[in-house]
C-alpha positions as semicolon CSV with decimal commas, in nm:
position;residue;x (nm);y (nm);z (nm)
1;M;15,248;1,493;-5,686
2;N;15,074;1,772;-5,677
3;D;14,729;1,847;-5,655
4;P;14,554;1,807;-5,976
5;H;14,305;2,156;-5,916
6;D;14,329;2,457;-5,905
7;P;14,054;2,580;-5,724
8;Y;14,003;2,922;-5,907
9;E;13,965;2,787;-6,297
10;T;13,621;2,774;-6,407
11;T;13,457;2,445;-6,477
12;E;13,433;2,471;-6,838
13;T;13,818;2,554;-6,816
14;H;13,924;2,260;-6,563
15;V;13,723;1,976;-6,782
16;E;13,964;2,097;-7,085
17;R;14,236;2,095;-6,923
18;L;14,128;1,714;-6,781
19;L;14,099;1,591;-7,126
20;G;14,411;1,787;-7,233
21;R;14,636;1,565;-6,996
22;A;14,516;1,242;-7,019
23;L;14,688;0,967;-7,203
24;N;14,367;0,808;-7,253
25;S;14,114;1,054;-7,351
26;F;13,995;0,942;-7,667
27;E;13,831;0,641;-7,509
28;L;13,593;0,819;-7,306
29;P;13,233;0,787;-7,403
30;D;13,156;0,985;-7,706
31;A;12,826;1,043;-7,494
32;T;13,077;1,151;-7,170
33;I;13,260;1,377;-7,325
34;E;12,923;1,532;-7,427
35;L;12,760;1,547;-7,129
36;L;13,084;1,749;-6,995
37;E;13,085;2,024;-7,208
38;G;12,763;2,164;-7,129
39;A;12,836;2,101;-6,762
40;L;12,799;2,389;-6,486
41;A;12,970;2,280;-6,162
42;H;13,305;2,108;-6,072
43;S;13,433;1,964;-5,778
44;S;13,786;1,742;-5,735
45;T;13,873;1,547;-5,406
46;L;14,176;1,280;-5,389
47;H;13,996;0,928;-5,333
48;S;14,353;0,715;-5,266
49;S;14,712;0,693;-5,262
50;H;15,009;0,510;-5,266
51;H;15,430;0,569;-5,242
52;S;15,648;0,387;-5,214
53;A;16,021;0,423;-5,310
54;T;15,920;0,334;-5,701
55;L;15,570;0,452;-5,731
56;H;15,401;0,740;-5,623
57;R;15,022;0,696;-5,750
58;S;14,703;0,903;-5,644
59;T;14,307;0,893;-5,764
60;Y;14,092;1,192;-5,760
61;R;13,730;1,217;-5,867
62;H;13,638;1,472;-6,033
63;T;13,245;1,582;-5,988
64;F;13,009;1,802;-6,171
65;L;12,666;1,892;-6,203
66;L;12,536;1,851;-6,515
67;A;12,304;2,078;-6,708
68;D;11,966;1,837;-6,613
69;G;12,085;1,866;-6,247
70;T;12,253;1,497;-6,218
71;A;12,587;1,435;-6,168
72;L;12,890;1,308;-6,295
73;S;13,215;1,136;-6,155
74;L;13,611;1,112;-6,354
75;W;13,824;0,919;-6,195
76;E;14,220;1,058;-6,251
77;L;14,466;0,858;-6,227
78;V;14,798;1,007;-6,205
79;H;15,124;0,834;-6,159
80;N;15,512;0,875;-6,229
81;S;15,512;0,476;-6,392
82;G;15,645;0,793;-6,776
83;R;16,010;0,706;-6,860
84;G;16,228;0,845;-6,572
85;G;15,958;0,906;-6,357
86;A;15,698;1,146;-6,561
87;E;15,396;1,244;-6,472
88;H;15,153;1,025;-6,611
89;H;14,717;1,105;-6,616
90;E;14,433;0,891;-6,707
91;L;14,079;0,937;-6,726
92;Y;13,813;0,695;-6,639
93;A;13,481;0,741;-6,689
94;D;13,450;0,443;-6,421
95;E;13,564;0,399;-6,117
96;A;13,687;0,015;-6,108
97;E;13,830;0,091;-6,502
98;A;14,057;0,350;-6,300
99;T;14,130;0,093;-6,016
100;L;14,193;-0,195;-6,216
101;A;14,471;0,086;-6,487
102;A;14,625;0,100;-6,101
103;S;14,646;-0,214;-6,060
104;R;14,831;-0,285;-6,365
105;L;15,124;-0,016;-6,319
106;P;15,446;-0,193;-6,257
107;A;15,515;-0,114;-5,973
108;G;15,221;-0,325;-5,803
109;F;15,389;-0,634;-5,925
110;E;15,635;-0,574;-5,666
111;G;15,736;-0,901;-5,484
112;D;15,658;-1,151;-5,738
113;W;15,978;-1,175;-5,918
114;D;16,199;-1,382;-5,662
115;V;16,512;-1,469;-5,808
116;E;16,669;-1,661;-5,566
117;R;16,336;-1,877;-5,539
118;F;16,348;-1,937;-5,842
119;G;16,751;-2,054;-5,873
120;V;16,863;-1,806;-6,114
121;L;17,206;-1,793;-6,160
122;A;17,334;-1,454;-6,098
123;N;17,733;-1,453;-6,181
124;D;17,600;-1,521;-6,562
125;P;17,403;-1,348;-6,760
126;D;17,336;-1,557;-7,036
127;D;17,145;-1,870;-6,766
128;E;17,011;-1,573;-6,593
129;L;16,828;-1,513;-6,909
130;Q;16,756;-1,839;-6,999
131;N;16,655;-1,931;-6,673
132;D;16,410;-1,624;-6,651
133;L;16,289;-1,737;-7,023
134;E;16,169;-2,094;-6,898
135;M;15,997;-1,972;-6,552
136;L;15,791;-1,697;-6,759
137;T;15,694;-1,973;-7,033
138;E;15,587;-2,212;-6,756
139;L;15,384;-1,953;-6,588
140;L;15,235;-1,877;-6,925
141;S;15,181;-2,286;-7,038
142;R;15,020;-2,292;-6,687
143;P;14,646;-2,347;-6,672
144;M;14,488;-2,022;-6,420
145;P;14,173;-2,189;-6,204
146;R;13,838;-2,063;-6,363
147;Q;13,741;-1,828;-6,057
148;P;13,268;-1,728;-6,050
149;R;13,190;-1,438;-6,272
150;M;13,004;-1,202;-6,115
151;Y;12,888;-1,032;-6,449
152;V;12,819;-0,625;-6,403
153;P;12,560;-0,467;-6,637
154;D;12,818;-0,111;-6,679
155;N;12,791;0,033;-7,107
156;S;12,933;-0,293;-7,149
157;A;12,887;-0,283;-7,527
158;D;13,151;0,046;-7,523
159;H;13,359;-0,140;-7,305
160;A;13,366;-0,421;-7,541
161;R;13,443;-0,124;-7,846
162;R;13,724;0,054;-7,654
163;V;13,923;-0,235;-7,570
164;L;13,878;-0,397;-8,001
165;R;13,979;0,015;-8,044
166;R;14,295;-0,002;-7,862
167;A;14,446;-0,380;-7,969
168;E;14,784;-0,301;-8,220
169;N;14,823;-0,614;-8,342
170;A;14,688;-0,772;-8,682
171;D;14,535;-1,037;-8,583
172;R;14,290;-0,847;-8,310
173;P;13,942;-1,016;-8,350
174;G;13,786;-0,882;-8,643
175;E;13,454;-0,718;-8,734
176;E;13,201;-1,050;-8,681
177;T;13,343;-1,038;-8,330
178;A;13,238;-0,647;-8,288
179;R;12,910;-0,686;-8,429
180;R;12,802;-0,996;-8,155
181;L;13,003;-0,731;-7,899
182;R;12,770;-0,468;-7,989
183;V;12,462;-0,677;-7,803
184;A;12,721;-0,683;-7,509
185;F;12,482;-0,577;-7,213
186;A;12,705;-0,719;-6,846
187;H;13,044;-0,816;-6,851
188;H;13,362;-0,918;-6,607
189;I;13,724;-0,838;-6,630
190;T;13,995;-1,083;-6,437
191;Q;14,340;-1,024;-6,459
192;A;14,482;-1,403;-6,512
193;F;14,848;-1,361;-6,523
194;G;15,132;-1,067;-6,465
195;R;15,472;-1,038;-6,414
196;H;15,791;-0,903;-6,538
197;C;16,114;-1,051;-6,683
198;P;16,409;-0,888;-6,872
199;V;16,348;-0,869;-7,273
200;E;16,692;-0,711;-7,480
201;G;16,900;-0,662;-7,127
202;R;16,617;-0,479;-6,971
203;D;16,269;-0,531;-6,768
204;A;15,976;-0,571;-6,927
205;G;15,642;-0,598;-6,748
206;F;15,353;-0,854;-6,934
207;T;14,959;-0,856;-6,817
208;L;14,714;-1,073;-6,939
209;Y;14,303;-0,994;-6,887
210;E;14,006;-1,210;-6,973
211;H;13,723;-0,934;-7,086
212;A;13,368;-1,190;-7,038
213;F;13,116;-1,050;-7,193
214;L;12,735;-1,128;-7,108
215;L;12,495;-1,094;-7,439
216;L;12,152;-1,124;-7,495
217;D;12,070;-1,361;-7,586
218;G;12,239;-1,552;-7,339
219;S;12,617;-1,671;-7,517
220;E;12,948;-1,586;-7,356
221;L;13,198;-1,465;-7,554
222;S;13,555;-1,323;-7,399
223;L;13,843;-1,109;-7,513
224;W;14,195;-1,175;-7,383
225;E;14,430;-0,854;-7,361
226;V;14,819;-0,847;-7,315
227;E;14,935;-0,567;-7,205
228;H;15,354;-0,535;-7,224
229;T;15,678;-0,317;-7,234
230;A;15,865;-0,531;-7,468
231;T;15,789;-0,259;-7,720
232;P;16,217;-0,111;-7,925
233;D;16,078;0,161;-7,708
234;G;15,976;0,090;-7,362
235;R;15,632;0,184;-7,447
236;H;15,301;0,034;-7,321
237;M;15,161;-0,163;-7,581
238;C;14,798;-0,384;-7,580
239;E;14,664;-0,678;-7,794
240;V;14,383;-0,828;-7,788
241;Y;14,234;-1,212;-7,891
242;E;13,933;-1,442;-7,898
243;D;14,147;-1,709;-7,753
244;E;14,404;-1,714;-7,428
245;G;14,571;-1,981;-7,614
246;R;14,690;-1,709;-7,897
247;A;14,699;-1,434;-7,619
248;R;14,975;-1,689;-7,400
249;E;15,149;-1,784;-7,688
250;A;15,217;-1,349;-7,814
251;M;15,323;-1,300;-7,458
252;E;15,607;-1,547;-7,509
253;S;15,701;-1,448;-7,822
254;R;15,690;-1,086;-7,688
255;A;15,932;-1,240;-7,385
256;R;16,262;-1,429;-7,634
257;V;16,260;-1,121;-7,868
258;R;16,633;-1,090;-7,917
């Protein structure tokens, strides 16, 4: 995987190249884009790297000097989890979001799917599929132990807006929920579930996240985000629900598609 930084390009060109190749550049806050348009200088460094037999993943930090003398950083995740090992680029304004995105990559669940431990009958494809589905159903219905929440005040209202914007399910939370989340001032993200299983003869990944928000009136509100690749073309899809039970039912339904 090549270093995505050309030391001879101008800062304006560098910004255009970063935004142009990132799959999720539309998710960056508008205020961040406006600041980048006036950046005077930039530098890029390799922040972390992971290489395995199936996954090459690197995170770069791009730091920009702004006109007012302050600095702004973008975190670029580069990985080869695209179809046929194609290289993908993602951009994040926050290091924690880049780290979370890296953890969602398929190879992050290596070792979770232990065929022998769950007694799958490898010589009978129908039994294997049924056992896989039964195991997934059992895991989906298993209550997760609640961990103490550590709320972080970090553009939480904007984070909520981006979570809702990437939801593709027709029954996603509506305007009332979006209105309440406009006064969110802190949030906490927890991964509640993550597994791979066969769907219609190919491997599909399922991940469930809880985005918990603390509102100005002291109340809490959670969004449950389902990320999966159980789509006809294997592409990545996000669905968002207000209720954990409905989110788990959606995962189970996607896993049982024939």
